Amino acid sequence: MLSNNSKAPDFTLYSPDNKEVKLSDYKGRKVLLVFYPADFSPVCGDQLALYNEMQNIFEEHDTQVLGISVDSRWCHLGYKESRNLDIMLLADFEPKGKVSKLYEVYDEEEGTARRGLYLLDEEGTIKWSYLSPIDENPGADGILEALESMEGATSK
């Protein structure tokens, strides 16, 4: 994975409604990048449902959540509708895994993103990251601790 305190590479991906989304669009806000293997898989479903339920907490921390997998925007659209997800899902579909590779979370053998988290500050610097075992939901404790730590550092 990319190292903490390094600049997060900018990227452009598409949302399920075919809107172009750039990481740089979120400059001035914290961003949580959630790389995950696939829509409609059990662990991913639990992980994304948790983050969806926590949207108000992420908003309190002025943090935008971006879920990224190699699935197509059409797959994301069906997934969002079936799971009632409000979080932004982005398609790292073509060229397949380009952004996942850029963030060093692409699994060449499986052809999917690994379960990686990156928390970026308002300037797009990586402040926290975590690579979870593929079959394990990383939950949100580490994310919340990192957000609180970031806010504590800026208030000093």
PDB file of C-alpha atoms in Angstrom:
ATOM      1  CA  MET A   1       0.000   0.000   0.000  1.00  0.00           C
ATOM      2  CA  LEU A   2       1.010   3.598  -0.411  1.00  0.00           C
ATOM      3  CA  SER A   3       2.708   5.084   2.626  1.00  0.00           C
ATOM      4  CA  ASN A   4       1.153   7.479   5.092  1.00  0.00           C
ATOM      5  CA  ASN A   5       2.024  11.168   4.658  1.00  0.00           C
ATOM      6  CA  SER A   6       2.391  10.705   0.898  1.00  0.00           C
ATOM      7  CA  LYS A   7       0.203  12.535  -1.601  1.00  0.00           C
ATOM      8  CA  ALA A   8      -2.776  10.468  -2.759  1.00  0.00           C
ATOM      9  CA  PRO A   9      -2.710  10.070  -6.551  1.00  0.00           C
ATOM     10  CA  ASP A  10      -5.589  11.851  -8.271  1.00  0.00           C
ATOM     11  CA  PHE A  11      -7.945   9.765 -10.382  1.00  0.00           C
ATOM     12  CA  THR A  12     -11.140   9.973 -12.384  1.00  0.00           C
ATOM     13  CA  LEU A  13     -13.775   7.234 -12.210  1.00  0.00           C
ATOM     14  CA  TYR A  14     -17.487   6.990 -12.999  1.00  0.00           C
ATOM     15  CA  SER A  15     -20.417   6.746 -10.620  1.00  0.00           C
ATOM     16  CA  PRO A  16     -23.452   4.518 -11.281  1.00  0.00           C
ATOM     17  CA  ASP A  17     -25.279   7.514 -12.777  1.00  0.00           C
ATOM     18  CA  ASN A  18     -22.401   7.955 -15.266  1.00  0.00           C
ATOM     19  CA  LYS A  19     -21.006  11.091 -13.638  1.00  0.00           C
ATOM     20  CA  GLU A  20     -17.275  11.652 -13.799  1.00  0.00           C
ATOM     21  CA  VAL A  21     -15.852  11.832 -10.281  1.00  0.00           C
ATOM     22  CA  LYS A  22     -12.337  13.096  -9.587  1.00  0.00           C
ATOM     23  CA  LEU A  23     -10.584  12.703  -6.266  1.00  0.00           C
ATOM     24  CA  SER A  24      -9.458  16.325  -6.615  1.00  0.00           C
ATOM     25  CA  ASP A  25     -13.144  17.362  -6.564  1.00  0.00           C
ATOM     26  CA  TYR A  26     -13.037  16.715  -2.812  1.00  0.00           C
ATOM     27  CA  LYS A  27     -10.082  18.958  -1.977  1.00  0.00           C
ATOM     28  CA  GLY A  28     -10.948  20.756   1.250  1.00  0.00           C
ATOM     29  CA  ARG A  29     -12.703  17.684   2.692  1.00  0.00           C
ATOM     30  CA  LYS A  30     -11.388  14.502   4.218  1.00  0.00           C
ATOM     31  CA  VAL A  31     -11.902  11.437   2.019  1.00  0.00           C
ATOM     32  CA  LEU A  32     -12.187   7.779   2.952  1.00  0.00           C
ATOM     33  CA  LEU A  33     -11.267   5.538   0.010  1.00  0.00           C
ATOM     34  CA  VAL A  34     -12.821   2.100   0.466  1.00  0.00           C
ATOM     35  CA  PHE A  35     -11.373  -0.419  -1.979  1.00  0.00           C
ATOM     36  CA  TYR A  36     -13.316  -3.691  -1.941  1.00  0.00           C
ATOM     37  CA  PRO A  37     -13.326  -6.877  -4.051  1.00  0.00           C
ATOM     38  CA  ALA A  38     -16.842  -7.064  -5.494  1.00  0.00           C
ATOM     39  CA  ASP A  39     -20.440  -5.965  -5.326  1.00  0.00           C
ATOM     40  CA  PHE A  40     -22.882  -8.617  -4.115  1.00  0.00           C
ATOM     41  CA  SER A  41     -20.309 -10.463  -2.005  1.00  0.00           C
ATOM     42  CA  PRO A  42     -21.160 -11.153   1.655  1.00  0.00           C
ATOM     43  CA  VAL A  43     -18.253  -9.434   3.431  1.00  0.00           C
ATOM     44  CA  CYS A  44     -18.335  -6.421   1.098  1.00  0.00           C
ATOM     45  CA  GLY A  45     -22.062  -6.105   1.659  1.00  0.00           C
ATOM     46  CA  ASP A  46     -21.632  -6.005   5.431  1.00  0.00           C
ATOM     47  CA  GLN A  47     -18.727  -3.556   5.216  1.00  0.00           C
ATOM     48  CA  LEU A  48     -20.493  -1.124   2.887  1.00  0.00           C
ATOM     49  CA  ALA A  49     -23.774  -1.390   4.811  1.00  0.00           C
ATOM     50  CA  LEU A  50     -21.889  -0.392   7.979  1.00  0.00           C
ATOM     51  CA  TYR A  51     -20.319   2.641   6.315  1.00  0.00           C
ATOM     52  CA  ASN A  52     -23.693   3.546   4.811  1.00  0.00           C
ATOM     53  CA  GLU A  53     -25.279   3.467   8.282  1.00  0.00           C
ATOM     54  CA  MET A  54     -22.451   5.696   9.542  1.00  0.00           C
ATOM     55  CA  GLN A  55     -22.953   8.402   6.913  1.00  0.00           C
ATOM     56  CA  ASN A  56     -24.049  10.946   9.534  1.00  0.00           C
ATOM     57  CA  ILE A  57     -20.898  10.284  11.577  1.00  0.00           C
ATOM     58  CA  PHE A  58     -18.706  10.692   8.501  1.00  0.00           C
ATOM     59  CA  GLU A  59     -20.558  13.927   7.704  1.00  0.00           C
ATOM     60  CA  GLU A  60     -19.857  15.196  11.246  1.00  0.00           C
ATOM     61  CA  HIS A  61     -16.165  14.666  10.469  1.00  0.00           C
ATOM     62  CA  ASP A  62     -16.583  16.334   7.031  1.00  0.00           C
ATOM     63  CA  THR A  63     -15.503  13.092   5.368  1.00  0.00           C
ATOM     64  CA  GLN A  64     -16.600  11.851   1.949  1.00  0.00           C
ATOM     65  CA  VAL A  65     -16.739   8.064   1.544  1.00  0.00           C
ATOM     66  CA  LEU A  66     -15.837   6.685  -1.893  1.00  0.00           C
ATOM     67  CA  GLY A  67     -16.316   2.943  -2.435  1.00  0.00           C
ATOM     68  CA  ILE A  68     -14.188   1.576  -5.283  1.00  0.00           C
ATOM     69  CA  SER A  69     -14.257  -1.843  -6.925  1.00  0.00           C
ATOM     70  CA  VAL A  70     -13.540  -3.215 -10.388  1.00  0.00           C
ATOM     71  CA  ASP A  71     -17.257  -3.767 -11.005  1.00  0.00           C
ATOM     72  CA  SER A  72     -18.972  -1.766 -13.764  1.00  0.00           C
ATOM     73  CA  ARG A  73     -21.148   1.246 -13.068  1.00  0.00           C
ATOM     74  CA  TRP A  74     -24.172  -0.885 -14.069  1.00  0.00           C
ATOM     75  CA  CYS A  75     -23.280  -3.459 -11.455  1.00  0.00           C
ATOM     76  CA  HIS A  76     -22.832  -0.643  -8.908  1.00  0.00           C
ATOM     77  CA  LEU A  77     -26.250   0.733  -9.825  1.00  0.00           C
ATOM     78  CA  GLY A  78     -27.951  -2.610  -9.182  1.00  0.00           C
ATOM     79  CA  TYR A  79     -25.960  -3.096  -5.999  1.00  0.00           C
ATOM     80  CA  LYS A  80     -26.808   0.361  -4.616  1.00  0.00           C
ATOM     81  CA  GLU A  81     -30.490  -0.183  -5.348  1.00  0.00           C
ATOM     82  CA  SER A  82     -30.618  -3.703  -3.894  1.00  0.00           C
ATOM     83  CA  ARG A  83     -28.797  -2.684  -0.684  1.00  0.00           C
ATOM     84  CA  ASN A  84     -30.279   0.840  -0.373  1.00  0.00           C
ATOM     85  CA  LEU A  85     -26.797   2.362  -0.300  1.00  0.00           C
ATOM     86  CA  ASP A  86     -26.314   6.106  -0.322  1.00  0.00           C
ATOM     87  CA  ILE A  87     -22.515   6.100  -0.303  1.00  0.00           C
ATOM     88  CA  MET A  88     -20.737   6.918  -3.549  1.00  0.00           C
ATOM     89  CA  LEU A  89     -19.588   3.838  -5.458  1.00  0.00           C
ATOM     90  CA  LEU A  90     -17.061   4.236  -8.259  1.00  0.00           C
ATOM     91  CA  ALA A  91     -16.290   1.835 -11.098  1.00  0.00           C
ATOM     92  CA  ASP A  92     -12.594   0.973 -11.511  1.00  0.00           C
ATOM     93  CA  PHE A  93     -13.751  -1.019 -14.529  1.00  0.00           C
ATOM     94  CA  GLU A  94     -11.977   0.094 -17.685  1.00  0.00           C
ATOM     95  CA  PRO A  95      -9.099  -0.152 -17.825  1.00  0.00           C
ATOM     96  CA  LYS A  96      -9.790  -2.759 -15.182  1.00  0.00           C
ATOM     97  CA  GLY A  97      -8.218  -2.000 -11.816  1.00  0.00           C
ATOM     98  CA  LYS A  98      -6.250   1.050 -12.968  1.00  0.00           C
ATOM     99  CA  VAL A  99      -6.921   3.002  -9.752  1.00  0.00           C
ATOM    100  CA  SER A 100      -6.623  -0.085  -7.540  1.00  0.00           C
ATOM    101  CA  LYS A 101      -3.188  -0.659  -9.057  1.00  0.00           C
ATOM    102  CA  LEU A 102      -2.275   3.008  -8.525  1.00  0.00           C
ATOM    103  CA  TYR A 103      -3.112   2.586  -4.823  1.00  0.00           C
ATOM    104  CA  GLU A 104      -1.313  -0.773  -4.650  1.00  0.00           C
ATOM    105  CA  VAL A 105      -4.389  -2.794  -3.656  1.00  0.00           C
ATOM    106  CA  TYR A 106      -5.024  -4.704  -6.899  1.00  0.00           C
ATOM    107  CA  ASP A 107      -4.913  -8.490  -6.661  1.00  0.00           C
ATOM    108  CA  GLU A 108      -3.559  -9.663 -10.039  1.00  0.00           C
ATOM    109  CA  GLU A 109      -4.401 -13.302  -9.327  1.00  0.00           C
ATOM    110  CA  GLU A 110      -8.069 -12.646  -8.504  1.00  0.00           C
ATOM    111  CA  GLY A 111      -8.542  -9.664 -10.818  1.00  0.00           C
ATOM    112  CA  THR A 112     -10.151  -7.607  -8.041  1.00  0.00           C
ATOM    113  CA  ALA A 113      -9.236  -4.932  -5.556  1.00  0.00           C
ATOM    114  CA  ARG A 114      -8.111  -6.103  -2.155  1.00  0.00           C
ATOM    115  CA  ARG A 115      -9.929  -4.772   0.917  1.00  0.00           C
ATOM    116  CA  GLY A 116      -7.945  -1.573   1.482  1.00  0.00           C
ATOM    117  CA  LEU A 117      -8.782   1.658   3.283  1.00  0.00           C
ATOM    118  CA  TYR A 118      -7.136   5.050   2.869  1.00  0.00           C
ATOM    119  CA  LEU A 119      -8.040   8.131   4.884  1.00  0.00           C
ATOM    120  CA  LEU A 120      -6.966  11.399   3.254  1.00  0.00           C
ATOM    121  CA  ASP A 121      -6.810  14.839   4.815  1.00  0.00           C
ATOM    122  CA  GLU A 122      -8.262  17.992   3.251  1.00  0.00           C
ATOM    123  CA  GLU A 123      -5.142  18.438   1.100  1.00  0.00           C
ATOM    124  CA  GLY A 124      -5.233  14.893  -0.292  1.00  0.00           C
ATOM    125  CA  THR A 125      -2.441  13.505   1.879  1.00  0.00           C
ATOM    126  CA  ILE A 126      -2.738   9.919   3.099  1.00  0.00           C
ATOM    127  CA  LYS A 127      -3.002  10.067   6.889  1.00  0.00           C
ATOM    128  CA  TRP A 128      -4.068   6.494   7.651  1.00  0.00           C
ATOM    129  CA  SER A 129      -4.353   3.248   5.728  1.00  0.00           C
ATOM    130  CA  TYR A 130      -5.283  -0.334   6.423  1.00  0.00           C
ATOM    131  CA  LEU A 131      -5.249  -3.534   4.380  1.00  0.00           C
ATOM    132  CA  SER A 132      -7.723  -6.052   5.730  1.00  0.00           C
ATOM    133  CA  PRO A 133      -7.701  -9.804   5.089  1.00  0.00           C
ATOM    134  CA  ILE A 134      -9.993 -10.448   2.134  1.00  0.00           C
ATOM    135  CA  ASP A 135     -12.549 -12.391   4.189  1.00  0.00           C
ATOM    136  CA  GLU A 136     -12.622  -9.949   7.112  1.00  0.00           C
ATOM    137  CA  ASN A 137     -14.758  -6.839   7.506  1.00  0.00           C
ATOM    138  CA  PRO A 138     -12.365  -4.167   8.814  1.00  0.00           C
ATOM    139  CA  GLY A 139     -15.221  -2.369  10.565  1.00  0.00           C
ATOM    140  CA  ALA A 140     -14.964   1.297  11.463  1.00  0.00           C
ATOM    141  CA  ASP A 141     -13.027   1.538  14.749  1.00  0.00           C
ATOM    142  CA  GLY A 142      -9.694   2.238  13.052  1.00  0.00           C
ATOM    143  CA  ILE A 143     -11.279   4.823  10.762  1.00  0.00           C
ATOM    144  CA  LEU A 144     -12.924   6.675  13.654  1.00  0.00           C
ATOM    145  CA  GLU A 145      -9.721   6.638  15.707  1.00  0.00           C
ATOM    146  CA  ALA A 146      -7.798   8.024  12.723  1.00  0.00           C
ATOM    147  CA  LEU A 147     -10.397  10.764  12.147  1.00  0.00           C
ATOM    148  CA  GLU A 148     -10.282  11.782  15.816  1.00  0.00           C
ATOM    149  CA  SER A 149      -6.486  11.756  15.741  1.00  0.00           C
ATOM    150  CA  MET A 150      -6.468  13.966  12.637  1.00  0.00           C
ATOM    151  CA  GLU A 151      -8.858  16.428  14.230  1.00  0.00           C
ATOM    152  CA  GLY A 152      -6.855  16.432  17.475  1.00  0.00           C
ATOM    153  CA  ALA A 153      -3.679  17.236  15.520  1.00  0.00           C
ATOM    154  CA  THR A 154      -5.284  20.202  13.758  1.00  0.00           C
ATOM    155  CA  SER A 155      -6.761  21.668  16.951  1.00  0.00           C
ATOM    156  CA  LYS A 156      -3.389  21.843  18.698  1.00  0.00           C
TER     157      LYS A 156
END
